[in-house]
C-alpha positions as YAML, in Angstrom:
chain: A
units: angstrom
residues:
- id: 1
  name: MET
  ca: [-82.59, 4.36, -48.14]
- id: 2
  name: GLY
  ca: [-79.09, 2.97, -47.52]
- id: 3
  name: ASP
  ca: [-77.18, -0.23, -48.33]
- id: 4
  name: GLY
  ca: [-78.67, -2.42, -45.59]
- id: 5
  name: PRO
  ca: [-81.47, -4.89, -46.15]
- id: 6
  name: SER
  ca: [-84.99, -3.52, -46.48]
- id: 7
  name: ILE
  ca: [-87.51, -4.78, -43.93]
- id: 8
  name: VAL
  ca: [-91.16, -3.80, -44.32]
- id: 9
  name: GLY
  ca: [-93.57, -3.70, -41.45]
- id: 10
  name: ILE
  ca: [-97.33, -4.17, -41.94]
- id: 11
  name: GLY
  ca: [-99.68, -4.01, -39.02]
- id: 12
  name: GLY
  ca: [-101.82, -2.22, -36.53]
- id: 13
  name: THR
  ca: [-105.42, -1.46, -35.90]
- id: 14
  name: THR
  ca: [-107.76, 1.43, -36.63]
- id: 15
  name: ARG
  ca: [-106.54, 2.94, -33.36]
- id: 16
  name: PRO
  ca: [-103.25, 4.93, -33.86]
- id: 17
  name: GLY
  ca: [-100.49, 3.71, -31.58]
- id: 18
  name: SER
  ca: [-102.12, 0.39, -30.87]
- id: 19
  name: SER
  ca: [-100.06, -2.24, -29.07]
- id: 20
  name: THR
  ca: [-99.92, -4.25, -32.33]
- id: 21
  name: GLU
  ca: [-98.48, -1.32, -34.23]
- id: 22
  name: MET
  ca: [-95.98, -0.53, -31.46]
- id: 23
  name: LEU
  ca: [-94.77, -4.11, -31.34]
- id: 24
  name: VAL
  ca: [-94.16, -4.18, -35.12]
- id: 25
  name: ARG
  ca: [-92.30, -0.85, -34.78]
- id: 26
  name: ALA
  ca: [-90.22, -2.29, -31.94]
- id: 27
  name: VAL
  ca: [-89.04, -5.25, -34.10]
- id: 28
  name: LEU
  ca: [-88.32, -2.88, -36.92]
- id: 29
  name: GLY
  ca: [-86.29, -0.72, -34.50]
- id: 30
  name: GLU
  ca: [-84.21, -3.73, -33.56]
- id: 31
  name: CYS
  ca: [-83.70, -4.62, -37.24]
- id: 32
  name: GLU
  ca: [-82.43, -1.01, -37.78]
- id: 33
  name: MET
  ca: [-79.91, -1.50, -35.04]
- id: 34
  name: LEU
  ca: [-78.73, -4.62, -36.91]
- id: 35
  name: GLY
  ca: [-78.20, -2.57, -40.10]
- id: 36
  name: ALA
  ca: [-81.60, -2.64, -41.88]
- id: 37
  name: HIS
  ca: [-83.57, 0.19, -43.25]
- id: 38
  name: THR
  ca: [-87.25, -0.13, -42.58]
- id: 39
  name: GLN
  ca: [-90.59, 1.05, -43.77]
- id: 40
  name: MET
  ca: [-93.87, 0.84, -41.77]
- id: 41
  name: PHE
  ca: [-97.44, 0.54, -43.05]
- id: 42
  name: ALA
  ca: [-99.43, 1.13, -39.90]
- id: 43
  name: GLY
  ca: [-103.10, 1.31, -39.06]
- id: 44
  name: ALA
  ca: [-103.70, 4.74, -40.67]
- id: 45
  name: GLU
  ca: [-102.12, 3.69, -43.96]
- id: 46
  name: LEU
  ca: [-103.95, 0.35, -43.89]
- id: 47
  name: LEU
  ca: [-107.29, 1.98, -43.11]
- id: 48
  name: ALA
  ca: [-106.86, 4.22, -46.17]
- id: 49
  name: LEU
  ca: [-106.50, 1.28, -48.53]
- id: 50
  name: PRO
  ca: [-109.56, 0.36, -50.59]
- id: 51
  name: HIS
  ca: [-110.87, -3.21, -50.43]
- id: 52
  name: TYR
  ca: [-108.61, -5.39, -52.52]
- id: 53
  name: ASN
  ca: [-110.35, -6.16, -55.84]
- id: 54
  name: PRO
  ca: [-108.46, -8.40, -58.22]
- id: 55
  name: GLY
  ca: [-110.77, -7.36, -61.05]
- id: 56
  name: GLU
  ca: [-109.92, -3.69, -60.67]
- id: 57
  name: PRO
  ca: [-106.43, -2.89, -62.02]
- id: 58
  name: GLN
  ca: [-106.36, 0.73, -60.90]
- id: 59
  name: ARG
  ca: [-104.46, 1.28, -57.65]
- id: 60
  name: THR
  ca: [-104.46, 4.23, -55.21]
- id: 61
  name: ASP
  ca: [-101.15, 5.85, -54.27]
- id: 62
  name: GLY
  ca: [-101.27, 3.95, -50.92]
- id: 63
  name: GLN
  ca: [-101.79, 0.65, -52.62]
- id: 64
  name: ARG
  ca: [-98.93, 1.28, -55.04]
- id: 65
  name: ALA
  ca: [-96.63, 2.33, -52.21]
- id: 66
  name: LEU
  ca: [-97.31, -0.88, -50.30]
- id: 67
  name: VAL
  ca: [-96.81, -3.11, -53.38]
- id: 68
  name: GLU
  ca: [-93.57, -1.35, -54.36]
- id: 69
  name: ALA
  ca: [-92.16, -1.53, -50.80]
- id: 70
  name: ALA
  ca: [-92.99, -5.29, -50.77]
- id: 71
  name: ARG
  ca: [-91.21, -5.77, -54.14]
- id: 72
  name: GLY
  ca: [-88.08, -4.28, -52.69]
- id: 73
  name: ALA
  ca: [-88.23, -5.96, -49.31]
- id: 74
  name: ASP
  ca: [-85.71, -8.50, -48.06]
- id: 75
  name: GLY
  ca: [-87.91, -9.36, -45.09]
- id: 76
  name: PHE
  ca: [-91.16, -8.46, -43.46]
- id: 77
  name: VAL
  ca: [-92.72, -8.05, -39.96]
- id: 78
  name: ILE
  ca: [-96.53, -8.49, -39.85]
- id: 79
  name: GLY
  ca: [-98.60, -7.65, -36.80]
- id: 80
  name: THR
  ca: [-102.33, -8.17, -36.34]
- id: 81
  name: PRO
  ca: [-104.83, -8.14, -33.53]
- id: 82
  name: GLY
  ca: [-106.63, -11.39, -33.02]
- id: 83
  name: TYR
  ca: [-110.23, -10.80, -34.14]
- id: 84
  name: HIS
  ca: [-112.54, -13.75, -33.70]
- id: 85
  name: GLY
  ca: [-109.82, -16.27, -34.15]
- id: 86
  name: SER
  ca: [-108.03, -14.86, -37.09]
- id: 87
  name: VAL
  ca: [-106.19, -11.99, -38.73]
- id: 88
  name: SER
  ca: [-107.95, -8.67, -38.88]
- id: 89
  name: ALA
  ca: [-109.55, -7.62, -42.16]
- id: 90
  name: LEU
  ca: [-107.43, -4.46, -42.07]
- id: 91
  name: VAL
  ca: [-104.21, -6.45, -42.19]
- id: 92
  name: LYS
  ca: [-105.49, -9.19, -44.49]
- id: 93
  name: ASN
  ca: [-106.60, -6.56, -47.05]
- id: 94
  name: ALA
  ca: [-103.03, -5.19, -47.16]
- id: 95
  name: ILE
  ca: [-101.58, -8.70, -47.49]
- id: 96
  name: ASP
  ca: [-103.97, -9.52, -50.34]
- id: 97
  name: LEU
  ca: [-102.53, -6.61, -52.36]
- id: 98
  name: LEU
  ca: [-99.33, -8.70, -52.78]
- id: 99
  name: GLU
  ca: [-101.25, -10.62, -55.43]
- id: 100
  name: ASP
  ca: [-100.08, -7.76, -57.63]
- id: 101
  name: THR
  ca: [-96.65, -9.32, -57.61]
- id: 102
  name: ARG
  ca: [-97.83, -12.67, -58.91]
- id: 103
  name: THR
  ca: [-96.05, -12.18, -62.31]
- id: 104
  name: ASP
  ca: [-92.80, -10.64, -60.80]
- id: 105
  name: ALA
  ca: [-89.46, -12.52, -60.91]
- id: 106
  name: ARG
  ca: [-89.88, -12.85, -57.11]
- id: 107
  name: VAL
  ca: [-93.53, -13.39, -56.36]
- id: 108
  name: TYR
  ca: [-95.19, -12.44, -53.08]
- id: 109
  name: MET
  ca: [-92.78, -12.92, -50.15]
- id: 110
  name: ASP
  ca: [-90.81, -15.75, -51.84]
- id: 111
  name: GLY
  ca: [-87.78, -16.58, -49.77]
- id: 112
  name: CYS
  ca: [-88.18, -13.73, -47.32]
- id: 113
  name: PRO
  ca: [-88.21, -14.11, -43.51]
- id: 114
  name: VAL
  ca: [-91.40, -12.87, -41.97]
- id: 115
  name: GLY
  ca: [-91.73, -12.05, -38.27]
- id: 116
  name: GLN
  ca: [-95.23, -12.52, -36.92]
- id: 117
  name: ILE
  ca: [-96.89, -10.59, -34.05]
- id: 118
  name: VAL
  ca: [-100.34, -11.02, -32.59]
- id: 119
  name: SER
  ca: [-101.94, -9.15, -29.75]
- id: 120
  name: ALA
  ca: [-105.31, -10.31, -28.48]
- id: 121
  name: ALA
  ca: [-107.51, -10.31, -25.39]
- id: 122
  name: GLY
  ca: [-106.82, -13.85, -24.42]
- id: 123
  name: TRP
  ca: [-104.42, -16.76, -25.04]
- id: 124
  name: GLN
  ca: [-106.72, -18.72, -27.30]
- id: 125
  name: ALA
  ca: [-107.25, -15.80, -29.70]
- id: 126
  name: THR
  ca: [-103.50, -15.12, -29.60]
- id: 127
  name: GLY
  ca: [-102.56, -18.74, -30.48]
- id: 128
  name: VAL
  ca: [-105.04, -19.42, -33.19]
- id: 129
  name: THR
  ca: [-104.39, -16.12, -34.89]
- id: 130
  name: LEU
  ca: [-100.63, -16.63, -34.80]
- id: 131
  name: SER
  ca: [-101.26, -20.02, -36.48]
- id: 132
  name: ALA
  ca: [-103.52, -18.44, -39.09]
- id: 133
  name: LEU
  ca: [-100.85, -15.79, -39.87]
- id: 134
  name: ARG
  ca: [-98.20, -18.44, -40.32]
- id: 135
  name: ASP
  ca: [-100.43, -20.23, -42.81]
- id: 136
  name: ILE
  ca: [-100.92, -17.03, -44.74]
- id: 137
  name: ILE
  ca: [-97.14, -16.42, -44.80]
- id: 138
  name: HIS
  ca: [-96.52, -19.98, -46.04]
- id: 139
  name: SER
  ca: [-99.10, -19.49, -48.85]
- id: 140
  name: LEU
  ca: [-97.17, -16.38, -49.90]
- id: 141
  name: ARG
  ca: [-93.95, -18.47, -49.96]
- id: 142
  name: GLY
  ca: [-92.50, -16.61, -47.04]
- id: 143
  name: TRP
  ca: [-90.52, -18.11, -44.14]
- id: 144
  name: PRO
  ca: [-92.13, -17.43, -40.81]
- id: 145
  name: THR
  ca: [-89.48, -16.80, -38.13]
- id: 146
  name: PRO
  ca: [-89.27, -19.58, -35.57]
- id: 147
  name: ILE
  ca: [-90.32, -17.14, -32.85]
- id: 148
  name: GLY
  ca: [-93.75, -15.61, -33.22]
- id: 149
  name: ILE
  ca: [-94.73, -12.95, -30.69]
- id: 150
  name: GLY
  ca: [-98.11, -13.43, -28.96]
- id: 151
  name: VAL
  ca: [-99.23, -10.87, -26.41]
- id: 152
  name: ASN
  ca: [-102.31, -11.46, -24.29]
- id: 153
  name: THR
  ca: [-103.36, -7.88, -23.47]
- id: 154
  name: ILE
  ca: [-105.61, -9.09, -20.63]
- id: 155
  name: VAL
  ca: [-102.59, -10.22, -18.56]
- id: 156
  name: GLN
  ca: [-99.64, -8.50, -20.19]
- id: 157
  name: ARG
  ca: [-98.93, -4.83, -20.32]
- id: 158
  name: PRO
  ca: [-96.16, -4.52, -22.95]
- id: 159
  name: PHE
  ca: [-95.53, -0.72, -22.78]
- id: 160
  name: ASP
  ca: [-95.30, 2.12, -20.34]
- id: 161
  name: GLU
  ca: [-96.81, 5.59, -20.95]
- id: 162
  name: SER
  ca: [-93.76, 6.67, -22.92]
- id: 163
  name: GLY
  ca: [-94.01, 3.66, -25.31]
- id: 164
  name: ALA
  ca: [-91.05, 1.77, -23.88]
- id: 165
  name: ILE
  ca: [-91.36, -1.97, -23.53]
- id: 166
  name: ILE
  ca: [-91.59, -2.84, -19.84]
- id: 167
  name: ASP
  ca: [-92.23, -6.62, -20.08]
- id: 168
  name: GLU
  ca: [-88.87, -8.40, -20.15]
- id: 169
  name: SER
  ca: [-90.19, -11.44, -21.93]
- id: 170
  name: ILE
  ca: [-91.76, -9.38, -24.68]
- id: 171
  name: ALA
  ca: [-88.56, -7.30, -24.97]
- id: 172
  name: GLY
  ca: [-86.54, -10.47, -25.36]
- id: 173
  name: ALA
  ca: [-88.95, -11.87, -28.00]
- id: 174
  name: VAL
  ca: [-88.80, -8.62, -29.95]
- id: 175
  name: LYS
  ca: [-85.00, -8.67, -30.02]
- id: 176
  name: LEU
  ca: [-84.92, -12.40, -30.92]
- id: 177
  name: GLN
  ca: [-87.37, -12.01, -33.74]
- id: 178
  name: ALA
  ca: [-85.37, -9.16, -35.26]
- id: 179
  name: GLN
  ca: [-82.23, -11.26, -35.04]
- id: 180
  name: GLN
  ca: [-83.90, -14.19, -36.80]
- id: 181
  name: VAL
  ca: [-85.24, -11.88, -39.61]
- id: 182
  name: MET
  ca: [-81.82, -10.34, -40.14]
- id: 183
  name: GLU
  ca: [-79.87, -13.67, -39.93]
- id: 184
  name: HIS
  ca: [-82.19, -15.21, -42.55]
- id: 185
  name: VAL
  ca: [-81.75, -12.16, -44.80]
- id: 186
  name: ARG
  ca: [-77.96, -12.32, -44.57]
- id: 187
  name: GLY
  ca: [-77.97, -16.09, -45.25]
- id: 188
  name: THR
  ca: [-80.16, -15.53, -48.33]
- id: 189
  name: HIS
  ca: [-77.85, -12.83, -49.64]
- id: 190
  name: MET
  ca: [-74.82, -15.10, -49.12]
- id: 191
  name: ARG
  ca: [-76.49, -18.01, -50.95]
- id: 192
  name: ARG
  ca: [-77.39, -15.73, -53.83]
- id: 193
  name: ALA
  ca: [-73.89, -14.25, -54.04]
- id: 194
  name: ALA
  ca: [-72.37, -17.76, -54.10]
- id: 195
  name: LYS
  ca: [-74.37, -18.78, -57.23]
...
């Protein structure tokens, strides 16, 4: 996949091409322009994952692919719709699979920057879901980027019909989040090399 850092995207909804999925892909695209290679686990892949069951050691191909990508990741971008004040079950189920890394040398998202994206029908849902997502990232030992992207789909139209970002503030936030992810990754690599 190349020599650049690996950034894994997780997010979307049951609807292919949702604004949540497209926003994660946009941040990953900016990361690629900054030298990363990326892998995306979008709504279709997340929908195919069985419910996480810690008592069941057998994993599907999709579950194994997600866990292996997470093991090799230098950073993450996670996007979720705001459903009833929190992260969607679809996205949370995928995140819960990272429990399979609990005995690894690097557990969960330890030391990795994690960009957060929330799209919801209202500012309250956007804000509380972004806060919930940050708490989840902290519990997985990840470093949430200072900028989280919250999109109120009632008043903001992020994309045109071709999928290009048309809202300048969202485009700026996407670019800044990618920069923050990549700067953290580079700093982490420099600190490890200095040891």
